[in-house]
Amino acid sequence: MEKFESVTNPARVTKAKILLTKANALRMGRLFRESVGFYLKTIFINRNNSDAYFGLSLSYKNIGKYEKAITCLNKARELTPFTSEIYYQLGICYNIIARPDLAVKHLKKAVKLDKTNLNYQIQLGISHELMDEFNMAFSIYEKIIEEEPSFLLAHNYKATLFLNMGNYKQASSCFYNILKLNPEYYNAYLGIAICFDRMGEYSKALRFYKKYLKLKPKSNNIFSVHSRIEILKHRYKQNKDTWLTLI
C-alpha cells in the first residue's frame, strides 16, 4: 500500500518531477556527482521511473562507476524494453569494462530498434574491433560509407583501423578521402602524418604534422606531436647530411 501511495499521491508525484528536473539539469551542466543524489531521491519516490534510472546511469558512467551505470540501465531496460538509447549506452559501458561480447549483443538490439542512428552502428563496429573481428568492423564501416558517404566518422574509423593494422597506404588513402569531403577535418592530417612517419617518409610526415597543429593548435596531444616533429627534423637533417657527403 505504501509503495502504491508513493507513486500515485499527487504531491509526491509533483515532488518526483521536480527532483528529476533538477537531476537532469545538474547532469546537463556536467555536475554528475551532484546529480546522483537527486536521481536517487526520485527513484525512492517512484521505483518505476525509467527516466530516472537512465539519467542516473549517465551520471554514473561519467564519473567512472560503470558497473552501477549498467545496473541502472538494466533496470531502465526492464521498464522500457523498446528504448534504443538504453541498449546503446549498455554497449558503450560494456566496451569500457572490456566486455565487447556483451556490447555486441546490446548494440545489435539498438540498431534493430533504430536503423537510422549511425552512431549505434559505429559503436557496434568498435565492439567488433575490440574482439579482433576486423572484417566485421570493416563491413560495418563500409556499409555506412556506402549508404551515407558524407558521414566522416565512418571514414575515420575505417582509416584508423587500417592504420592500427599496419596498412599505411590504405589508411592514408582513406584519410585523403576524408579531406576531399572536409579539408578542415584535422584528425585526417594527423592520420596521414602518422602513416608517412611509419613508412619512413619523414619530410611528408613533417608537413602533415604541421598542418594538423595549424588546425588544432590546442590539441590534447600537442606535446607529443611537437616532440615527434623535433625528432623528425633532426632525423631528416641527418639523412640529408649523409646524402650530401655521398656526392
Coordinates of N, CA and C in Angstrom, one line a residue:
M1 N 0.8 -1.2 0.0 CA 0.0 0.0 0.0 C 0.9 1.2 0.0
E2 N 1.9 1.2 0.8 CA 2.8 2.4 0.9 C 3.4 2.7 -0.5
K3 N 3.9 1.7 -1.2 CA 4.5 1.9 -2.5 C 3.5 2.5 -3.5
F4 N 2.2 2.0 -3.4 CA 1.2 2.4 -4.3 C 0.9 3.9 -4.1
E5 N 0.9 4.3 -2.8 CA 0.6 5.7 -2.5 C 1.8 6.6 -2.9
S6 N 3.0 6.1 -2.7 CA 4.2 6.9 -3.0 C 4.2 7.3 -4.5
V7 N 3.6 6.4 -5.4 CA 3.7 6.6 -6.8 C 2.5 7.5 -7.2
T8 N 1.3 7.3 -6.6 CA 0.1 8.0 -7.1 C -0.3 9.3 -6.3
N9 N 0.3 9.5 -5.1 CA -0.1 10.7 -4.4 C 0.4 11.9 -5.2
P10 N -0.5 12.8 -5.5 CA -0.2 14.0 -6.3 C 1.0 14.8 -5.8
A11 N 1.0 15.0 -4.5 CA 2.1 15.8 -4.0 C 3.5 15.1 -4.2
R12 N 3.5 13.8 -4.0 CA 4.7 13.1 -4.2 C 5.1 13.0 -5.7
V13 N 4.1 12.8 -6.5 CA 4.4 12.8 -8.0 C 5.0 14.1 -8.4
T14 N 4.5 15.2 -7.9 CA 5.0 16.5 -8.3 C 6.4 16.7 -7.7
K15 N 6.7 16.2 -6.5 CA 8.0 16.3 -5.9 C 9.0 15.5 -6.8
A16 N 8.6 14.3 -7.2 CA 9.4 13.4 -8.0 C 9.8 14.1 -9.3
K17 N 8.8 14.8 -10.0 CA 9.1 15.5 -11.2 C 10.1 16.7 -11.0
I18 N 9.9 17.4 -9.9 CA 10.9 18.5 -9.5 C 12.3 17.9 -9.3
L19 N 12.4 16.8 -8.6 CA 13.7 16.2 -8.3 C 14.3 15.8 -9.6
L20 N 13.5 15.1 -10.5 CA 14.1 14.6 -11.7 C 14.5 15.8 -12.6
T21 N 13.8 16.8 -12.7 CA 14.2 18.0 -13.4 C 15.5 18.6 -12.9
K22 N 15.6 18.7 -11.6 CA 16.8 19.2 -11.0 C 18.0 18.3 -11.3
A23 N 17.8 17.0 -11.2 CA 18.9 16.0 -11.5 C 19.3 16.1 -13.0
N24 N 18.4 16.2 -13.9 CA 18.7 16.3 -15.3 C 19.5 17.6 -15.6
A25 N 19.1 18.7 -14.9 CA 19.7 20.0 -15.1 C 21.2 19.9 -14.6
L26 N 21.4 19.3 -13.5 CA 22.8 19.1 -13.0 C 23.6 18.3 -13.9
R27 N 23.0 17.2 -14.4 CA 23.8 16.3 -15.3 C 24.1 17.1 -16.6
M28 N 23.1 17.8 -17.2 CA 23.4 18.5 -18.4 C 24.4 19.6 -18.2
G29 N 24.5 20.1 -17.0 CA 25.6 21.1 -16.6 C 26.9 20.4 -16.2
R30 N 27.0 19.1 -16.5 CA 28.2 18.3 -16.2 C 28.5 18.2 -14.7
L31 N 27.5 18.4 -13.9 CA 27.7 18.3 -12.4 C 27.1 16.9 -12.1
F32 N 27.9 15.9 -12.5 CA 27.4 14.5 -12.5 C 27.3 14.0 -11.0
R33 N 28.3 14.2 -10.2 CA 28.2 13.7 -8.8 C 27.0 14.4 -8.1
E34 N 26.8 15.7 -8.3 CA 25.8 16.4 -7.6 C 24.4 15.9 -8.1
S35 N 24.3 15.4 -9.3 CA 23.0 14.9 -9.8 C 22.6 13.6 -9.2
V36 N 23.6 12.8 -8.8 CA 23.3 11.4 -8.4 C 22.2 11.4 -7.2
G37 N 22.4 12.2 -6.3 CA 21.5 12.2 -5.1 C 20.1 12.6 -5.5
F38 N 19.9 13.5 -6.4 CA 18.5 13.9 -6.9 C 17.9 12.7 -7.6
Y39 N 18.7 12.0 -8.4 CA 18.1 10.9 -9.1 C 17.7 9.8 -8.1
L40 N 18.5 9.5 -7.1 CA 18.2 8.5 -6.1 C 16.9 8.9 -5.3
K41 N 16.8 10.2 -5.0 CA 15.6 10.7 -4.3 C 14.3 10.5 -5.2
T42 N 14.5 10.7 -6.5 CA 13.4 10.5 -7.4 C 13.0 9.0 -7.4
I43 N 14.0 8.1 -7.5 CA 13.7 6.7 -7.5 C 13.1 6.2 -6.2
F44 N 13.5 6.8 -5.1 CA 12.9 6.5 -3.8 C 11.4 6.7 -3.8
I45 N 11.0 7.8 -4.5 CA 9.6 8.1 -4.6 C 8.9 7.2 -5.6
N46 N 9.5 7.0 -6.7 CA 8.9 6.1 -7.8 C 10.0 5.2 -8.3
R47 N 9.9 4.0 -7.9 CA 10.9 3.0 -8.3 C 10.6 2.5 -9.8
N48 N 9.6 3.0 -10.4 CA 9.3 2.6 -11.8 C 9.6 3.7 -12.8
N49 N 10.4 4.7 -12.4 CA 10.7 5.8 -13.2 C 11.9 5.5 -14.1
S50 N 11.6 5.1 -15.3 CA 12.7 4.7 -16.2 C 13.6 5.9 -16.5
D51 N 13.1 7.1 -16.7 CA 13.9 8.2 -17.0 C 14.9 8.5 -15.9
A52 N 14.5 8.3 -14.6 CA 15.4 8.5 -13.5 C 16.6 7.5 -13.5
Y53 N 16.2 6.2 -13.8 CA 17.3 5.2 -13.9 C 18.2 5.5 -15.0
F54 N 17.7 5.9 -16.2 CA 18.5 6.2 -17.3 C 19.4 7.4 -17.0
G55 N 18.9 8.5 -16.5 CA 19.7 9.7 -16.2 C 20.8 9.3 -15.2
L56 N 20.4 8.5 -14.2 CA 21.4 8.1 -13.1 C 22.5 7.3 -13.8
S57 N 22.1 6.5 -14.7 CA 23.2 5.7 -15.4 C 24.2 6.5 -16.1
L58 N 23.7 7.6 -16.7 CA 24.6 8.5 -17.5 C 25.5 9.2 -16.5
S59 N 25.0 9.6 -15.4 CA 25.9 10.3 -14.4 C 26.9 9.3 -13.8
Y60 N 26.5 8.1 -13.5 CA 27.4 7.1 -13.0 C 28.5 6.8 -14.1
K61 N 28.1 6.7 -15.3 CA 29.1 6.5 -16.4 C 30.1 7.6 -16.5
N62 N 29.7 8.8 -16.3 CA 30.6 10.0 -16.5 C 31.5 10.2 -15.3
I63 N 31.2 9.5 -14.1 CA 32.1 9.5 -13.0 C 32.9 8.2 -12.8
G64 N 32.8 7.4 -13.9 CA 33.6 6.2 -13.9 C 33.0 5.0 -13.1
K65 N 31.8 5.1 -12.7 CA 31.1 3.9 -12.0 C 30.3 3.1 -13.0
Y66 N 31.0 2.4 -13.8 CA 30.4 1.7 -14.9 C 29.5 0.5 -14.5
E67 N 29.9 -0.2 -13.5 CA 29.0 -1.3 -13.0 C 27.7 -0.8 -12.5
K68 N 27.7 0.3 -11.8 CA 26.5 0.9 -11.3 C 25.6 1.5 -12.5
A69 N 26.3 2.0 -13.5 CA 25.6 2.5 -14.7 C 24.9 1.4 -15.4
I70 N 25.6 0.2 -15.5 CA 25.0 -0.9 -16.1 C 23.8 -1.4 -15.4
T71 N 23.9 -1.5 -14.0 CA 22.7 -1.9 -13.2 C 21.5 -1.0 -13.4
C72 N 21.8 0.3 -13.5 CA 20.7 1.3 -13.7 C 20.1 1.1 -15.1
L73 N 21.0 0.9 -16.1 CA 20.5 0.7 -17.5 C 19.7 -0.5 -17.6
N74 N 20.1 -1.6 -16.9 CA 19.3 -2.8 -17.0 C 17.9 -2.6 -16.4
K75 N 17.9 -1.8 -15.3 CA 16.6 -1.5 -14.7 C 15.7 -0.7 -15.6
A76 N 16.3 0.3 -16.3 CA 15.6 1.1 -17.2 C 15.1 0.2 -18.4
R77 N 15.9 -0.7 -18.8 CA 15.6 -1.6 -19.9 C 14.4 -2.5 -19.5
E78 N 14.3 -3.0 -18.3 CA 13.2 -3.8 -17.8 C 11.9 -3.0 -17.9
L79 N 12.0 -1.7 -17.6 CA 10.8 -0.8 -17.5 C 10.4 -0.3 -18.9
T80 N 11.3 -0.1 -19.8 CA 11.0 0.4 -21.2 C 11.9 -0.4 -22.1
P81 N 11.5 -1.6 -22.5 CA 12.4 -2.5 -23.3 C 12.6 -2.1 -24.7
F82 N 11.9 -1.1 -25.2 CA 12.0 -0.8 -26.6 C 12.6 0.6 -26.8
T83 N 13.4 1.0 -25.9 CA 14.1 2.3 -26.0 C 15.6 2.0 -26.5
S84 N 15.8 2.4 -27.7 CA 17.1 2.1 -28.3 C 18.3 2.7 -27.6
E85 N 18.2 3.9 -27.1 CA 19.3 4.5 -26.4 C 19.8 3.8 -25.2
I86 N 18.9 3.1 -24.5 CA 19.3 2.3 -23.4 C 20.3 1.2 -23.8
Y87 N 20.0 0.5 -24.9 CA 20.9 -0.6 -25.4 C 22.2 0.0 -25.9
Y88 N 22.1 1.2 -26.5 CA 23.3 1.9 -27.0 C 24.3 2.2 -25.8
Q89 N 23.7 2.7 -24.7 CA 24.5 3.1 -23.6 C 25.1 1.8 -22.9
L90 N 24.3 0.8 -22.9 CA 24.8 -0.5 -22.3 C 26.0 -1.0 -23.2
G91 N 25.9 -0.9 -24.5 CA 27.0 -1.2 -25.3 C 28.3 -0.5 -25.0
I92 N 28.1 0.8 -24.8 CA 29.3 1.7 -24.5 C 29.9 1.2 -23.2
C93 N 29.1 1.0 -22.2 CA 29.6 0.6 -20.9 C 30.3 -0.7 -20.9
Y94 N 29.7 -1.7 -21.6 CA 30.3 -3.0 -21.7 C 31.7 -2.9 -22.5
N95 N 31.7 -2.0 -23.5 CA 33.0 -1.8 -24.2 C 34.1 -1.3 -23.2
I96 N 33.7 -0.3 -22.4 CA 34.6 0.3 -21.4 C 35.1 -0.7 -20.4
I97 N 34.3 -1.6 -20.0 CA 34.8 -2.6 -19.0 C 35.3 -3.9 -19.6
A98 N 35.6 -3.8 -20.9 CA 36.3 -4.9 -21.7 C 35.4 -6.1 -21.8
R99 N 34.1 -5.9 -22.1 CA 33.2 -7.0 -22.4 C 32.5 -6.7 -23.7
P100 N 33.3 -6.6 -24.8 CA 32.7 -6.3 -26.1 C 31.7 -7.4 -26.6
D101 N 31.8 -8.6 -26.0 CA 30.9 -9.6 -26.4 C 29.5 -9.2 -26.0
L102 N 29.4 -8.7 -24.8 CA 28.1 -8.2 -24.3 C 27.7 -6.9 -25.0
A103 N 28.6 -6.1 -25.3 CA 28.4 -4.9 -26.0 C 27.7 -5.2 -27.4
V104 N 28.2 -6.1 -28.1 CA 27.7 -6.5 -29.4 C 26.2 -6.9 -29.3
K105 N 25.9 -7.7 -28.3 CA 24.6 -8.2 -28.1 C 23.6 -7.0 -27.9
H106 N 23.9 -6.0 -27.1 CA 23.0 -4.9 -26.9 C 23.0 -3.9 -28.0
L107 N 24.2 -3.7 -28.7 CA 24.2 -2.8 -29.8 C 23.5 -3.3 -31.0
K108 N 23.5 -4.6 -31.2 CA 22.6 -5.2 -32.3 C 21.2 -4.9 -32.0
K109 N 20.8 -4.9 -30.7 CA 19.4 -4.6 -30.4 C 19.1 -3.1 -30.6
A110 N 20.1 -2.3 -30.3 CA 19.9 -0.8 -30.5 C 19.7 -0.5 -32.0
V111 N 20.6 -1.2 -32.8 CA 20.5 -1.0 -34.3 C 19.2 -1.5 -34.8
K112 N 18.7 -2.6 -34.3 CA 17.4 -3.2 -34.8 C 16.3 -2.3 -34.5
L113 N 16.3 -1.6 -33.3 CA 15.3 -0.7 -32.9 C 15.3 0.6 -33.7
D114 N 16.5 1.0 -34.0 CA 16.7 2.3 -34.8 C 17.8 2.2 -35.8
K115 N 17.4 1.8 -37.0 CA 18.4 1.6 -38.1 C 19.0 2.9 -38.6
T116 N 18.4 4.0 -38.3 CA 18.8 5.3 -38.8 C 19.9 6.0 -38.0
N117 N 20.2 5.5 -36.8 CA 21.2 6.1 -35.9 C 22.5 5.5 -36.3
L118 N 23.4 6.3 -37.0 CA 24.7 5.8 -37.4 C 25.7 5.6 -36.2
N119 N 25.5 6.4 -35.2 CA 26.3 6.2 -34.0 C 26.2 4.8 -33.4
Y120 N 25.0 4.3 -33.4 CA 24.8 2.9 -32.9 C 25.7 1.9 -33.7
Q121 N 25.7 2.1 -35.1 CA 26.4 1.2 -35.9 C 27.9 1.4 -35.8
I122 N 28.4 2.6 -35.6 CA 29.8 2.9 -35.3 C 30.2 2.2 -34.1
Q123 N 29.5 2.3 -33.0 CA 29.8 1.6 -31.7 C 29.8 0.1 -31.9
L124 N 29.0 -0.4 -32.7 CA 29.0 -1.8 -33.0 C 30.3 -2.2 -33.7
G125 N 30.7 -1.4 -34.7 CA 32.0 -1.6 -35.3 C 33.1 -1.6 -34.4
I126 N 33.1 -0.7 -33.4 CA 34.2 -0.6 -32.4 C 34.2 -1.9 -31.6
S127 N 33.0 -2.4 -31.2 CA 32.9 -3.6 -30.4 C 33.6 -4.8 -31.2
H128 N 33.3 -4.9 -32.5 CA 33.9 -6.0 -33.2 C 35.4 -5.8 -33.3
E129 N 35.9 -4.6 -33.4 CA 37.3 -4.3 -33.4 C 37.9 -4.8 -32.1
L130 N 37.3 -4.5 -31.0 CA 37.8 -4.9 -29.7 C 37.8 -6.5 -29.5
M131 N 37.0 -7.1 -30.3 CA 37.0 -8.6 -30.3 C 37.9 -9.2 -31.4
D132 N 38.7 -8.3 -32.0 CA 39.6 -8.7 -33.1 C 38.8 -9.2 -34.3
E133 N 37.6 -8.8 -34.5 CA 36.8 -9.2 -35.6 C 36.8 -8.1 -36.6
F134 N 38.0 -8.0 -37.2 CA 38.3 -6.8 -38.1 C 37.4 -6.8 -39.3
N135 N 37.2 -7.9 -39.9 CA 36.4 -8.0 -41.1 C 35.0 -7.5 -40.9
M136 N 34.4 -7.9 -39.7 CA 33.1 -7.4 -39.3 C 33.1 -5.9 -39.2
A137 N 34.1 -5.4 -38.5 CA 34.2 -3.9 -38.3 C 34.3 -3.2 -39.7
F138 N 35.1 -3.7 -40.5 CA 35.3 -3.1 -41.9 C 33.9 -3.1 -42.6
S139 N 33.2 -4.2 -42.5 CA 32.0 -4.3 -43.3 C 30.9 -3.3 -42.8
I140 N 31.0 -3.1 -41.4 CA 30.0 -2.1 -40.9 C 30.4 -0.7 -41.3
Y141 N 31.7 -0.3 -41.2 CA 32.1 1.0 -41.6 C 31.8 1.2 -43.1
E142 N 32.1 0.2 -43.9 CA 31.9 0.3 -45.4 C 30.4 0.5 -45.8
K143 N 29.6 -0.3 -45.0 CA 28.2 -0.2 -45.3 C 27.7 1.2 -45.0
I144 N 28.1 1.8 -43.9 CA 27.7 3.2 -43.5 C 28.2 4.1 -44.6
I145 N 29.5 4.0 -45.0 CA 30.0 4.9 -46.1 C 29.2 4.8 -47.4
E146 N 28.8 3.6 -47.7 CA 28.1 3.3 -48.9 C 26.7 4.0 -48.8
E147 N 26.1 3.9 -47.7 CA 24.7 4.5 -47.5 C 24.8 6.0 -47.2
E148 N 25.8 6.4 -46.4 CA 25.9 7.8 -46.1 C 27.4 8.3 -46.3
P149 N 27.7 8.5 -47.5 CA 29.1 8.8 -47.9 C 29.7 10.1 -47.2
S150 N 28.8 11.0 -46.7 CA 29.3 12.2 -46.1 C 29.5 12.0 -44.6
F151 N 29.2 10.8 -44.0 CA 29.4 10.6 -42.6 C 30.9 10.3 -42.3
L152 N 31.6 11.4 -41.9 CA 33.0 11.4 -41.8 C 33.5 10.4 -40.7
L153 N 32.7 10.2 -39.7 CA 33.2 9.3 -38.6 C 33.4 7.9 -39.1
A154 N 32.6 7.4 -40.0 CA 32.8 6.1 -40.5 C 34.1 6.0 -41.3
H155 N 34.4 7.0 -42.1 CA 35.6 7.1 -42.9 C 36.8 7.1 -41.9
N156 N 36.7 7.9 -40.8 CA 37.8 8.0 -39.9 C 38.1 6.6 -39.2
Y157 N 37.0 5.9 -38.8 CA 37.2 4.6 -38.1 C 37.8 3.6 -39.1
K158 N 37.3 3.6 -40.3 CA 37.9 2.7 -41.3 C 39.4 3.0 -41.5
A159 N 39.7 4.3 -41.7 CA 41.1 4.7 -41.9 C 42.0 4.3 -40.7
T160 N 41.5 4.5 -39.5 CA 42.2 4.2 -38.2 C 42.4 2.7 -38.1
L161 N 41.4 2.0 -38.5 CA 41.6 0.5 -38.4 C 42.7 0.0 -39.3
F162 N 42.7 0.6 -40.5 CA 43.8 0.2 -41.5 C 45.1 0.6 -40.8
L163 N 45.2 1.8 -40.2 CA 46.4 2.3 -39.6 C 46.9 1.4 -38.5
N164 N 46.0 1.0 -37.6 CA 46.3 0.1 -36.5 C 46.7 -1.3 -37.0
M165 N 46.3 -1.7 -38.1 CA 46.7 -3.0 -38.7 C 48.0 -2.9 -39.5
G166 N 48.5 -1.7 -39.6 CA 49.8 -1.6 -40.3 C 49.6 -1.4 -41.8
N167 N 48.4 -1.2 -42.3 CA 48.2 -1.0 -43.7 C 48.2 0.5 -44.0
Y168 N 49.4 1.1 -44.0 CA 49.5 2.5 -44.0 C 49.1 3.2 -45.3
K169 N 49.3 2.5 -46.5 CA 48.9 3.1 -47.8 C 47.4 3.1 -47.8
Q170 N 46.7 2.0 -47.4 CA 45.2 2.0 -47.4 C 44.7 3.1 -46.4
A171 N 45.4 3.2 -45.3 CA 44.9 4.2 -44.3 C 45.0 5.6 -44.8
S172 N 46.2 5.9 -45.4 CA 46.4 7.3 -45.9 C 45.4 7.6 -47.0
S173 N 45.1 6.6 -47.8 CA 44.1 6.8 -48.9 C 42.7 7.2 -48.3
C174 N 42.4 6.5 -47.2 CA 41.1 6.8 -46.6 C 41.1 8.1 -45.9
F175 N 42.2 8.5 -45.3 CA 42.3 9.8 -44.7 C 42.2 10.9 -45.8
Y176 N 42.8 10.7 -46.9 CA 42.8 11.6 -48.1 C 41.3 11.8 -48.5
N177 N 40.6 10.7 -48.5 CA 39.2 10.8 -48.9 C 38.4 11.7 -47.9
I178 N 38.7 11.6 -46.7 CA 38.1 12.5 -45.7 C 38.4 13.9 -46.0
L179 N 39.6 14.3 -46.4 CA 39.9 15.7 -46.7 C 39.2 16.2 -47.9
K180 N 38.9 15.3 -48.8 CA 38.1 15.6 -50.0 C 36.7 16.1 -49.6
L181 N 36.2 15.4 -48.6 CA 34.9 15.7 -48.1 C 34.9 17.0 -47.2
N182 N 36.0 17.1 -46.4 CA 36.1 18.2 -45.5 C 37.6 18.5 -45.2
P183 N 38.1 19.5 -45.9 CA 39.5 19.9 -45.8 C 39.9 20.4 -44.4
E184 N 38.9 20.6 -43.5 CA 39.2 21.1 -42.2 C 39.2 20.0 -41.1
Y185 N 39.0 18.8 -41.6 CA 39.0 17.6 -40.6 C 40.4 17.3 -40.1
Y186 N 40.7 17.9 -39.0 CA 42.1 17.9 -38.6 C 42.7 16.5 -38.3
N187 N 41.8 15.6 -37.8 CA 42.3 14.3 -37.5 C 42.9 13.5 -38.7
A188 N 42.3 13.9 -39.9 CA 42.8 13.3 -41.1 C 44.3 13.7 -41.4
Y189 N 44.6 14.9 -41.1 CA 46.0 15.4 -41.2 C 46.9 14.6 -40.3
L190 N 46.5 14.4 -39.1 CA 47.3 13.7 -38.1 C 47.4 12.2 -38.6
G191 N 46.4 11.6 -39.1 CA 46.4 10.2 -39.6 C 47.4 10.1 -40.7
I192 N 47.3 11.0 -41.7 CA 48.3 11.0 -42.8 C 49.7 11.1 -42.3
A193 N 49.9 12.0 -41.4 CA 51.3 12.3 -40.9 C 51.8 11.0 -40.2
I194 N 51.0 10.3 -39.5 CA 51.4 9.1 -38.8 C 51.8 8.0 -39.9
C195 N 50.9 7.9 -40.9 CA 51.2 6.9 -42.0 C 52.5 7.2 -42.7
F196 N 52.8 8.5 -43.0 CA 54.0 8.8 -43.7 C 55.2 8.5 -42.7
D197 N 55.0 8.9 -41.5 CA 56.0 8.7 -40.4 C 56.4 7.2 -40.4
R198 N 55.4 6.3 -40.3 CA 55.7 4.9 -40.2 C 56.2 4.3 -41.5
M199 N 56.0 4.9 -42.6 CA 56.5 4.5 -43.8 C 57.9 5.0 -44.1
G200 N 58.4 5.9 -43.2 CA 59.8 6.4 -43.3 C 59.8 7.6 -44.3
E201 N 58.7 8.2 -44.6 CA 58.7 9.4 -45.5 C 58.6 10.6 -44.6
Y202 N 59.7 10.9 -44.0 CA 59.7 11.9 -42.9 C 59.4 13.3 -43.3
S203 N 59.8 13.8 -44.5 CA 59.5 15.1 -44.9 C 58.0 15.3 -45.1
K204 N 57.4 14.3 -45.7 CA 55.9 14.4 -45.8 C 55.2 14.3 -44.5
A205 N 55.7 13.5 -43.6 CA 55.1 13.4 -42.2 C 55.2 14.7 -41.5
L206 N 56.4 15.4 -41.6 CA 56.5 16.7 -41.0 C 55.5 17.7 -41.5
R207 N 55.3 17.7 -42.8 CA 54.4 18.6 -43.4 C 53.0 18.5 -42.9
F208 N 52.5 17.2 -42.8 CA 51.2 16.9 -42.3 C 51.0 17.1 -40.8
Y209 N 52.1 16.8 -40.0 CA 52.1 17.1 -38.6 C 51.8 18.6 -38.4
K210 N 52.5 19.4 -39.2 CA 52.4 20.9 -39.0 C 51.0 21.4 -39.5
K211 N 50.5 20.8 -40.5 CA 49.1 21.1 -40.9 C 48.1 20.8 -39.8
Y212 N 48.3 19.7 -39.2 CA 47.5 19.3 -38.1 C 47.5 20.3 -36.9
L213 N 48.7 20.7 -36.6 CA 48.9 21.7 -35.5 C 48.3 23.0 -35.8
K214 N 48.4 23.4 -37.1 CA 47.8 24.7 -37.5 C 46.3 24.7 -37.4
L215 N 45.7 23.5 -37.6 CA 44.2 23.4 -37.5 C 43.8 23.2 -36.1
K216 N 44.7 22.5 -35.3 CA 44.3 22.2 -33.9 C 45.5 22.6 -33.0
P217 N 45.7 23.9 -32.8 CA 46.9 24.3 -32.0 C 46.8 24.0 -30.5
K218 N 45.5 23.7 -30.1 CA 45.3 23.4 -28.6 C 44.9 21.9 -28.5
S219 N 45.5 21.0 -29.3 CA 45.2 19.6 -29.2 C 45.7 19.0 -27.9
N220 N 45.0 18.0 -27.5 CA 45.3 17.3 -26.3 C 46.7 16.6 -26.4
N221 N 47.1 16.2 -27.6 CA 48.4 15.6 -27.8 C 49.4 16.5 -28.4
I222 N 49.3 17.8 -28.1 CA 50.2 18.8 -28.7 C 51.6 18.6 -28.4
F223 N 51.9 18.2 -27.2 CA 53.3 18.0 -26.7 C 53.9 16.8 -27.4
S224 N 53.2 15.7 -27.6 CA 53.7 14.5 -28.2 C 53.9 14.8 -29.7
V225 N 53.1 15.6 -30.3 CA 53.2 15.9 -31.8 C 54.4 16.8 -31.9
H226 N 54.6 17.8 -31.1 CA 55.7 18.7 -31.2 C 57.0 18.0 -31.0
S227 N 57.0 17.0 -30.0 CA 58.2 16.2 -29.8 C 58.5 15.4 -31.0
R228 N 57.5 14.8 -31.6 CA 57.8 14.0 -32.8 C 58.3 14.9 -33.9
I229 N 57.8 16.0 -34.1 CA 58.3 17.0 -35.1 C 59.8 17.2 -34.9
E230 N 60.2 17.5 -33.7 CA 61.6 17.8 -33.4 C 62.5 16.6 -33.7
I231 N 62.0 15.4 -33.4 CA 62.8 14.2 -33.7 C 62.9 14.0 -35.2
L232 N 61.8 14.2 -35.9 CA 61.8 14.1 -37.4 C 62.7 15.1 -38.0
K233 N 62.7 16.3 -37.5 CA 63.5 17.4 -38.1 C 65.0 17.0 -38.0
H234 N 65.4 16.4 -36.8 CA 66.8 16.0 -36.6 C 67.1 14.8 -37.5
R235 N 66.2 13.9 -37.6 CA 66.4 12.7 -38.4 C 66.5 13.1 -39.9
Y236 N 65.6 14.0 -40.3 CA 65.6 14.4 -41.7 C 66.9 15.1 -42.1
K237 N 67.4 15.9 -41.1 CA 68.6 16.7 -41.3 C 69.8 15.7 -41.4
Q238 N 69.8 14.7 -40.5 CA 70.9 13.7 -40.6 C 70.9 13.0 -41.9
N239 N 69.7 12.6 -42.4 CA 69.6 11.9 -43.7 C 70.1 12.8 -44.8
K240 N 69.7 14.0 -44.7 CA 70.1 15.0 -45.8 C 71.6 15.2 -45.8
D241 N 72.2 15.3 -44.5 CA 73.7 15.5 -44.4 C 74.4 14.3 -45.0
T242 N 73.9 13.1 -44.7 CA 74.5 11.9 -45.2 C 74.5 11.8 -46.7
W243 N 73.3 12.2 -47.2 CA 73.2 12.2 -48.7 C 74.2 13.2 -49.3
L244 N 74.4 14.3 -48.7 CA 75.4 15.3 -49.2 C 76.8 14.8 -49.2
T245 N 77.2 14.1 -48.1 CA 78.5 13.6 -48.0 C 78.8 12.5 -49.1
L246 N 77.8 11.9 -49.6 CA 78.0 10.8 -50.6 C 78.2 11.4 -52.0
I247 N 77.9 12.7 -52.2 CA 78.0 13.3 -53.5 C 79.5 13.5 -53.9

